Short mmCIF file of C-alpha atoms in Angstrom, two decimals:
data_model
loop_
_atom_site.label_atom_id
_atom_site.label_comp_id
_atom_site.label_asym_id
_atom_site.label_seq_id
_atom_site.Cartn_x
_atom_site.Cartn_y
_atom_site.Cartn_z
CA GLU A 21 7.85 14.22 9.58
CA PRO A 22 4.06 13.74 9.74
CA GLU A 23 2.95 10.15 10.05
CA VAL A 24 -0.13 7.99 10.06
CA THR A 25 -0.62 6.32 13.45
CA GLN A 26 -2.38 3.01 13.89
CA THR A 27 -3.50 1.27 17.07
CA PRO A 28 -3.24 -1.38 18.28
CA SER A 29 -0.15 -2.76 16.61
CA HIS A 30 -1.37 -6.31 17.20
CA GLN A 31 -4.81 -7.62 18.03
CA VAL A 32 -5.86 -11.18 18.70
CA THR A 33 -9.56 -11.92 18.60
CA GLN A 34 -11.85 -14.91 18.63
CA MET A 35 -13.74 -15.84 15.51
CA GLY A 36 -17.12 -14.15 15.45
CA GLN A 37 -16.04 -11.22 17.59
CA GLU A 38 -16.16 -7.62 16.46
CA VAL A 39 -12.94 -5.66 16.15
CA ILE A 40 -12.25 -1.99 15.60
CA LEU A 41 -8.95 -0.92 14.13
CA ARG A 42 -8.00 2.68 14.69
CA CYS A 43 -6.03 5.15 12.67
CA VAL A 44 -5.04 8.78 13.02
CA PRO A 45 -4.29 10.10 9.53
CA ILE A 46 -2.02 13.04 8.82
CA SER A 47 -3.88 16.10 10.03
CA ASN A 48 -4.28 18.06 6.78
CA HIS A 49 -5.01 15.03 4.61
CA LEU A 50 -8.48 14.66 3.15
CA TYR A 51 -8.52 11.16 1.64
CA PHE A 52 -8.32 8.06 3.78
CA TYR A 53 -7.84 4.42 2.91
CA TRP A 54 -7.68 0.95 4.35
CA TYR A 55 -5.60 -1.78 2.80
CA ARG A 56 -4.81 -5.26 4.00
CA GLN A 57 -1.93 -7.66 3.49
CA ILE A 58 -2.35 -11.35 4.17
CA LEU A 59 0.94 -12.83 5.36
CA GLY A 60 3.38 -13.19 2.50
CA GLN A 61 1.02 -11.73 -0.07
CA LYS A 62 0.57 -8.40 -1.77
CA VAL A 63 -1.15 -5.36 -0.35
CA GLU A 64 -4.84 -5.19 -1.32
CA PHE A 65 -7.17 -2.22 -1.43
CA LEU A 66 -10.23 -2.32 0.83
CA VAL A 67 -11.86 1.10 0.85
CA SER A 68 -11.37 4.80 0.30
CA PHE A 69 -13.15 7.52 2.26
CA TYR A 70 -13.61 11.19 1.51
CA ASN A 71 -15.91 13.88 2.80
CA ASN A 72 -17.38 11.53 5.37
CA GLU A 73 -18.43 8.87 2.96
CA ILE A 74 -17.05 5.85 1.16
CA SER A 75 -15.84 6.85 -2.29
CA GLU A 76 -14.69 3.45 -3.49
CA LYS A 77 -14.56 -0.08 -2.12
CA SER A 78 -13.29 -3.43 -3.29
CA GLU A 79 -15.09 -6.75 -3.45
CA ILE A 80 -13.28 -7.70 -0.24
CA PHE A 81 -15.09 -4.93 1.62
CA ASP A 82 -18.39 -6.72 2.19
CA ASP A 83 -21.16 -6.11 4.70
CA GLN A 84 -18.95 -7.30 7.56
CA PHE A 85 -16.76 -4.24 7.14
CA SER A 86 -17.53 -0.63 7.89
CA VAL A 87 -15.52 2.58 8.22
CA GLU A 88 -16.12 5.69 10.20
CA ARG A 89 -14.53 9.01 10.94
CA PRO A 90 -16.11 9.63 14.34
CA ASP A 91 -14.31 12.90 14.98
CA GLY A 92 -11.84 15.20 13.29
CA SER A 93 -8.84 12.97 13.81
CA ASN A 94 -9.70 9.27 13.95
CA PHE A 95 -10.53 6.91 11.10
CA THR A 96 -11.72 3.45 12.06
CA LEU A 97 -12.26 0.10 10.37
CA LYS A 98 -14.78 -2.21 12.00
CA ILE A 99 -15.09 -5.88 11.24
CA ARG A 100 -18.45 -6.99 12.58
CA SER A 101 -17.98 -10.74 12.92
CA THR A 102 -14.42 -11.81 12.29
CA LYS A 103 -13.53 -14.90 10.30
CA LEU A 104 -10.27 -16.83 10.29
CA GLU A 105 -9.50 -15.49 6.82
CA ASP A 106 -9.64 -11.93 8.13
CA SER A 107 -6.24 -12.53 9.74
CA ALA A 108 -3.89 -10.06 8.06
CA MET A 109 -1.99 -6.83 8.45
CA TYR A 110 -4.34 -3.90 8.04
CA PHE A 111 -2.83 -0.65 6.84
CA CYS A 112 -4.41 2.75 7.04
CA ALA A 113 -3.23 5.40 4.60
CA SER A 114 -4.01 9.00 3.87
CA SER A 115 -3.33 11.47 1.11
CA LEU A 116 -3.64 15.19 0.61
CA ASP A 117 -5.44 15.06 -2.70
CA ARG A 118 -7.33 12.57 -4.84
CA GLU A 119 -4.48 12.10 -7.26
CA SER A 120 -2.14 11.38 -4.34
CA THR A 121 0.31 13.80 -5.88
CA TYR A 122 2.75 13.10 -3.10
CA GLY A 123 1.83 9.45 -2.79
CA TYR A 124 -0.05 7.84 0.00
CA THR A 125 1.41 7.79 3.48
CA PHE A 126 0.86 4.42 5.12
CA GLY A 127 0.75 3.64 8.81
CA SER A 128 2.77 0.84 10.36
CA GLY A 129 -0.25 -1.43 10.38
CA THR A 130 -2.31 -3.50 12.79
CA ARG A 131 -1.66 -7.23 12.76
CA LEU A 132 -5.03 -8.91 13.26
CA THR A 133 -5.01 -12.54 14.28
CA VAL A 134 -8.35 -14.34 14.38
CA VAL A 135 -8.32 -17.58 16.34
CA GLY B 835 -9.32 -6.84 -12.48
CA GLN B 836 -6.02 -5.08 -12.98
CA GLN B 837 -2.94 -7.06 -12.11
CA LEU B 838 0.68 -6.07 -11.77
CA ASN B 839 3.30 -8.68 -12.52
CA GLN B 840 6.40 -7.89 -10.52
CA SER B 841 9.73 -9.59 -11.03
CA PRO B 842 11.91 -10.98 -9.81
CA GLN B 843 10.19 -12.43 -6.78
CA SER B 844 13.44 -12.37 -4.80
CA MET B 845 17.05 -11.33 -5.24
CA PHE B 846 20.22 -12.19 -3.38
CA ILE B 847 23.07 -9.81 -4.13
CA GLN B 848 26.41 -8.69 -2.78
CA GLU B 849 26.85 -5.28 -1.24
CA GLY B 850 27.87 -2.79 -3.90
CA GLU B 851 26.00 -4.47 -6.73
CA ASP B 852 23.28 -2.77 -8.74
CA VAL B 853 19.73 -4.08 -8.65
CA SER B 854 16.90 -3.89 -11.14
CA MET B 855 13.28 -4.93 -10.73
CA ASN B 856 10.21 -4.27 -12.81
CA CYS B 857 6.47 -4.39 -13.03
CA THR B 858 4.32 -5.02 -16.05
CA SER B 859 0.62 -5.09 -16.69
CA SER B 860 -1.85 -5.62 -19.47
CA SER B 861 -3.69 -2.53 -18.23
CA ILE B 862 -2.70 1.10 -18.67
CA PHE B 863 -1.70 2.92 -15.51
CA ASN B 864 -1.56 6.68 -15.09
CA THR B 865 0.49 6.60 -11.89
CA TRP B 866 3.29 4.32 -10.82
CA LEU B 867 4.63 4.26 -7.29
CA TRP B 868 7.48 2.29 -5.78
CA TYR B 869 7.37 1.41 -2.09
CA LYS B 870 9.73 -0.34 0.31
CA GLN B 871 8.43 -2.37 3.22
CA ASP B 872 10.52 -3.40 6.19
CA PRO B 873 9.35 -6.29 8.42
CA GLY B 874 6.40 -5.30 10.59
CA GLU B 875 6.14 -1.89 9.00
CA GLY B 876 3.92 -0.22 6.46
CA PRO B 877 5.04 0.54 2.90
CA VAL B 878 7.18 3.65 2.59
CA LEU B 879 7.06 5.63 -0.64
CA LEU B 880 10.35 5.72 -2.55
CA ILE B 881 9.49 7.22 -5.92
CA ALA B 882 6.31 8.43 -7.63
CA LEU B 883 5.88 8.63 -11.41
CA TYR B 884 3.07 10.46 -13.17
CA LYS B 885 3.97 10.76 -16.84
CA ALA B 886 4.74 8.19 -19.50
CA GLY B 887 8.47 8.14 -20.14
CA GLU B 888 9.25 9.93 -16.88
CA LEU B 889 12.58 9.01 -15.32
CA THR B 890 13.01 10.01 -11.69
CA SER B 891 15.85 9.55 -9.23
CA ASN B 892 15.94 9.58 -5.45
CA GLY B 893 19.51 9.16 -4.30
CA ARG B 894 20.71 5.74 -5.44
CA LEU B 895 17.23 4.86 -6.69
CA THR B 896 16.01 5.47 -10.23
CA ALA B 897 12.60 4.58 -11.59
CA GLN B 898 10.96 4.98 -14.96
CA PHE B 899 7.38 5.10 -16.14
CA GLY B 900 7.22 3.07 -19.33
CA ILE B 901 6.23 4.72 -22.60
CA THR B 902 3.34 2.31 -23.08
CA ARG B 903 2.14 3.13 -19.54
CA LYS B 904 1.98 -0.58 -18.86
CA ASP B 905 5.30 -1.01 -17.11
CA SER B 906 7.82 0.53 -14.77
CA PHE B 907 11.23 -0.39 -13.45
CA LEU B 908 13.21 0.45 -10.34
CA ASN B 909 17.01 0.42 -10.21
CA ILE B 910 19.10 0.59 -7.06
CA SER B 911 22.76 1.38 -7.57
CA ALA B 912 25.62 0.40 -5.28
CA SER B 913 23.43 -1.54 -2.87
CA ILE B 914 24.07 -1.38 0.87
CA PRO B 915 22.87 -3.68 3.67
CA SER B 916 20.03 -1.35 4.68
CA ASP B 917 18.49 -1.78 1.23
CA VAL B 918 17.23 -5.15 2.48
CA GLY B 919 13.45 -5.35 2.41
CA ILE B 920 10.50 -5.97 0.14
CA TYR B 921 9.98 -3.58 -2.75
CA PHE B 922 6.50 -3.13 -4.15
CA CYS B 923 5.35 -1.44 -7.29
CA ALA B 924 1.89 0.05 -7.16
CA GLY B 925 -0.18 1.77 -9.77
CA ARG B 926 -3.37 3.63 -10.31
CA THR B 927 -5.30 2.84 -13.46
CA GLN B 928 -7.20 5.16 -15.73
CA GLY B 929 -10.85 5.82 -15.15
CA GLY B 930 -10.67 7.79 -11.96
CA SER B 931 -10.20 4.94 -9.51
CA GLU B 932 -8.51 6.01 -6.30
CA LYS B 933 -7.23 2.60 -5.35
CA LEU B 934 -3.66 1.48 -5.73
CA VAL B 935 -3.03 -1.92 -7.26
CA PHE B 936 0.09 -3.54 -5.82
CA GLY B 937 2.53 -6.00 -7.26
CA LYS B 938 3.48 -9.07 -5.23
CA GLY B 939 6.80 -7.61 -4.23
CA THR B 940 10.50 -8.26 -4.74
CA LYS B 941 12.33 -9.45 -1.65
CA LEU B 942 15.86 -8.08 -1.67
CA THR B 943 18.66 -9.59 0.38
CA VAL B 944 22.04 -7.86 0.43
CA ASN B 945 25.05 -9.81 1.64
CA PRO B 946 27.76 -7.66 3.22
#
């Protein structure tokens, strides 16, 4: 079964450092998303991406965050200068269509720990 | 912003028992999704609902999209130990937003 692949599974970084979280969405999917989940809390939307541009973003997704699809397969989330409160699980997801007729498919996540 | 109130927060049941959990909101949703999350994993889609009143089953799981479009429930029948995990409802509101709004989850523990 097709899956969304995320790397690394766990990243530890020092406060103020830049991190790049990587995702390989399902190959024929067109819509890409990043969500995050702070430990013990609910999953929160960060950003959606379609046709090489951001289509929607939340208030969490401030100027420290950026997304990119550098080639035909990867989708990345960059945090420019990490803060302690950025520590969370970050999930990439993709869907075939805008209405997510078949639901999103989520990756297994990257656990980001900022120290 | 839109909020989903999911209950109960946690459940401890015996194997073989039926389980019911629900989500409510003051906002209207045009899509309801139910996900299960195992520790260290991403959410896995269980059931998707797209029409008010829709009742959909997936094996021992049954979910319904409320008539008012402001609520949904998930039932699990004859629970088994591998049903353990956190169940999340998620919805997409009207107005063309692509984002999913998630509930806070129901943590299910099944005692053999």
